[in-house]
mmCIF file of C-alpha atoms in Angstrom:
data_model
loop_
_atom_site.group_PDB
_atom_site.id
_atom_site.type_symbol
_atom_site.label_atom_id
_atom_site.label_comp_id
_atom_site.label_asym_id
_atom_site.label_seq_id
_atom_site.Cartn_x
_atom_site.Cartn_y
_atom_site.Cartn_z
ATOM 1 C CA MET A 1 -117.257 -109.015 158.544
ATOM 2 C CA TYR A 2 -119.115 -107.227 154.986
ATOM 3 C CA LYS A 3 -117.081 -106.400 152.032
ATOM 4 C CA VAL A 4 -117.241 -102.861 150.240
ATOM 5 C CA ALA A 5 -117.432 -102.447 146.679
ATOM 6 C CA VAL A 6 -117.648 -99.950 143.928
ATOM 7 C CA VAL A 7 -119.211 -100.428 140.470
ATOM 8 C CA GLY A 8 -119.133 -97.542 138.031
ATOM 9 C CA ASP A 9 -117.011 -97.016 134.389
ATOM 10 C CA ARG A 10 -113.709 -97.569 134.795
ATOM 11 C CA ASP A 11 -112.147 -94.075 135.003
ATOM 12 C CA SER A 12 -114.555 -93.069 137.866
ATOM 13 C CA VAL A 13 -113.794 -96.460 139.653
ATOM 14 C CA LEU A 14 -110.263 -97.352 139.430
ATOM 15 C CA ALA A 15 -109.298 -94.952 141.889
ATOM 16 C CA PHE A 16 -110.966 -97.099 145.316
ATOM 17 C CA ARG A 17 -108.680 -100.183 144.345
ATOM 18 C CA ALA A 18 -106.078 -97.954 145.636
ATOM 19 C CA LEU A 19 -108.415 -97.781 149.207
ATOM 20 C CA GLY A 20 -108.730 -101.750 149.321
ATOM 21 C CA ILE A 21 -112.185 -101.323 148.054
ATOM 22 C CA HIS A 22 -113.437 -104.001 145.461
ATOM 23 C CA VAL A 23 -113.597 -102.678 141.869
ATOM 24 C CA TYR A 24 -116.707 -103.577 139.489
ATOM 25 C CA THR A 25 -116.467 -102.051 135.798
ATOM 26 C CA ALA A 26 -119.479 -101.954 134.318
ATOM 27 C CA TYR A 27 -120.654 -99.623 130.736
ATOM 28 C CA ASP A 28 -124.146 -100.561 129.958
ATOM 29 C CA ALA A 29 -127.555 -101.341 132.401
ATOM 30 C CA LYS A 30 -127.485 -104.896 131.825
ATOM 31 C CA GLU A 31 -123.454 -105.588 133.079
ATOM 32 C CA ALA A 32 -124.380 -102.773 136.050
ATOM 33 C CA ARG A 33 -127.292 -104.929 136.532
ATOM 34 C CA GLN A 34 -126.117 -108.641 136.618
ATOM 35 C CA THR A 35 -122.498 -107.051 138.799
ATOM 36 C CA VAL A 36 -124.679 -105.387 141.823
ATOM 37 C CA ASP A 37 -126.822 -108.486 141.996
ATOM 38 C CA ARG A 38 -124.368 -110.582 141.860
ATOM 39 C CA ILE A 39 -121.660 -108.994 144.889
ATOM 40 C CA ALA A 40 -125.435 -108.549 146.568
ATOM 41 C CA LYS A 41 -125.354 -112.411 146.956
ATOM 42 C CA GLU A 42 -121.217 -112.726 147.625
ATOM 43 C CA GLY A 43 -122.048 -110.912 151.098
ATOM 44 C CA TYR A 44 -120.842 -107.671 150.669
ATOM 45 C CA GLY A 45 -122.020 -105.096 152.725
ATOM 46 C CA ILE A 46 -121.955 -101.344 151.067
ATOM 47 C CA ILE A 47 -121.918 -100.968 147.291
ATOM 48 C CA PHE A 48 -120.752 -97.913 145.838
ATOM 49 C CA ILE A 49 -122.340 -97.021 142.498
ATOM 50 C CA THR A 50 -121.836 -93.862 140.620
ATOM 51 C CA GLU A 51 -124.977 -91.690 140.087
ATOM 52 C CA GLN A 52 -124.760 -92.238 136.541
ATOM 53 C CA MET A 53 -124.874 -96.141 136.404
ATOM 54 C CA ALA A 54 -127.477 -95.917 138.946
ATOM 55 C CA GLN A 55 -129.845 -94.064 136.808
ATOM 56 C CA LYS A 56 -129.456 -96.193 134.077
ATOM 57 C CA ILE A 57 -130.532 -99.162 136.722
ATOM 58 C CA PRO A 58 -132.794 -97.118 139.012
ATOM 59 C CA GLU A 59 -135.358 -101.196 139.412
ATOM 60 C CA THR A 60 -132.364 -102.633 140.708
ATOM 61 C CA ILE A 61 -131.436 -99.654 143.337
ATOM 62 C CA GLU A 62 -135.383 -99.879 144.207
ATOM 63 C CA ARG A 63 -134.751 -103.708 145.411
ATOM 64 C CA TYR A 64 -131.929 -103.251 147.561
ATOM 65 C CA ASN A 65 -133.838 -99.552 148.806
ATOM 66 C CA ASN A 66 -135.873 -101.226 151.528
ATOM 67 C CA LYS A 67 -133.247 -103.967 152.773
ATOM 68 C CA VAL A 68 -130.337 -103.198 155.499
ATOM 69 C CA VAL A 69 -127.755 -105.098 153.793
ATOM 70 C CA PRO A 70 -126.174 -104.213 150.820
ATOM 71 C CA ALA A 71 -126.490 -100.493 151.576
ATOM 72 C CA ILE A 72 -126.113 -98.839 147.676
ATOM 73 C CA ILE A 73 -124.392 -95.648 148.106
ATOM 74 C CA LEU A 74 -124.459 -93.302 145.415
ATOM 75 C CA ILE A 75 -121.279 -91.342 144.430
ATOM 76 C CA PRO A 76 -120.346 -88.877 141.626
ATOM 77 C CA SER A 77 -118.672 -90.362 138.785
ATOM 78 C CA ASN A 78 -115.428 -88.422 137.343
ATOM 79 C CA GLN A 79 -117.846 -86.514 134.919
ATOM 80 C CA GLY A 80 -119.396 -84.846 138.203
ATOM 81 C CA SER A 81 -122.624 -84.769 140.313
ATOM 82 C CA LEU A 82 -126.299 -85.465 139.214
ATOM 83 C CA ASN A 83 -127.447 -84.712 142.607
ATOM 84 C CA ILE A 84 -129.009 -88.054 142.800
ATOM 85 C CA GLY A 85 -127.240 -89.322 145.712
ATOM 86 C CA LEU A 86 -127.720 -86.025 147.781
ATOM 87 C CA SER A 87 -131.744 -86.301 147.599
ATOM 88 C CA ARG A 88 -131.383 -90.105 148.549
ATOM 89 C CA ILE A 89 -129.666 -88.904 151.781
ATOM 90 C CA ASP A 90 -131.796 -86.297 152.568
ATOM 91 C CA LYS A 91 -134.958 -88.784 152.033
ATOM 92 C CA ASN A 92 -133.471 -91.231 154.237
ATOM 93 C CA VAL A 93 -132.352 -88.602 157.054
ATOM 94 C CA GLU A 94 -136.440 -87.015 156.760
ATOM 95 C CA LYS A 95 -137.401 -90.799 156.742
ATOM 96 C CA ALA A 96 -135.349 -91.491 160.144
ATOM 97 C CA VAL A 97 -135.779 -88.193 162.012
ATOM 98 C CA GLY A 98 -139.182 -87.003 161.003
ATOM 99 C CA ALA A 99 -137.911 -83.784 159.471
ATOM 100 C CA ASN A 100 -135.511 -82.499 157.067
ATOM 101 C CA ILE A 101 -132.549 -81.013 158.735
ATOM 102 C CA LEU A 102 -130.064 -80.355 156.024
#
């Protein structure tokens, strides 16, 4: 069974701990990149990353984009949404279905 983690700034991700999700805080690109790579190797199936943090590490997100595991899912932070996550969902649905049905 795969584990679930969330990566982002402390204020955005701390509440996920109450849901039983492993929480990893990162405040800069280097720390976020190292954390994502480390937990991907540790058998995490889903890694939620705040959009603001993902914006700092696009090459790392892209590296995992074509892999089945871990699934990288972008979520809004406590500062609001940048609509990056929704845009990725639209692209993936269009790729899978052949048309943008959303």
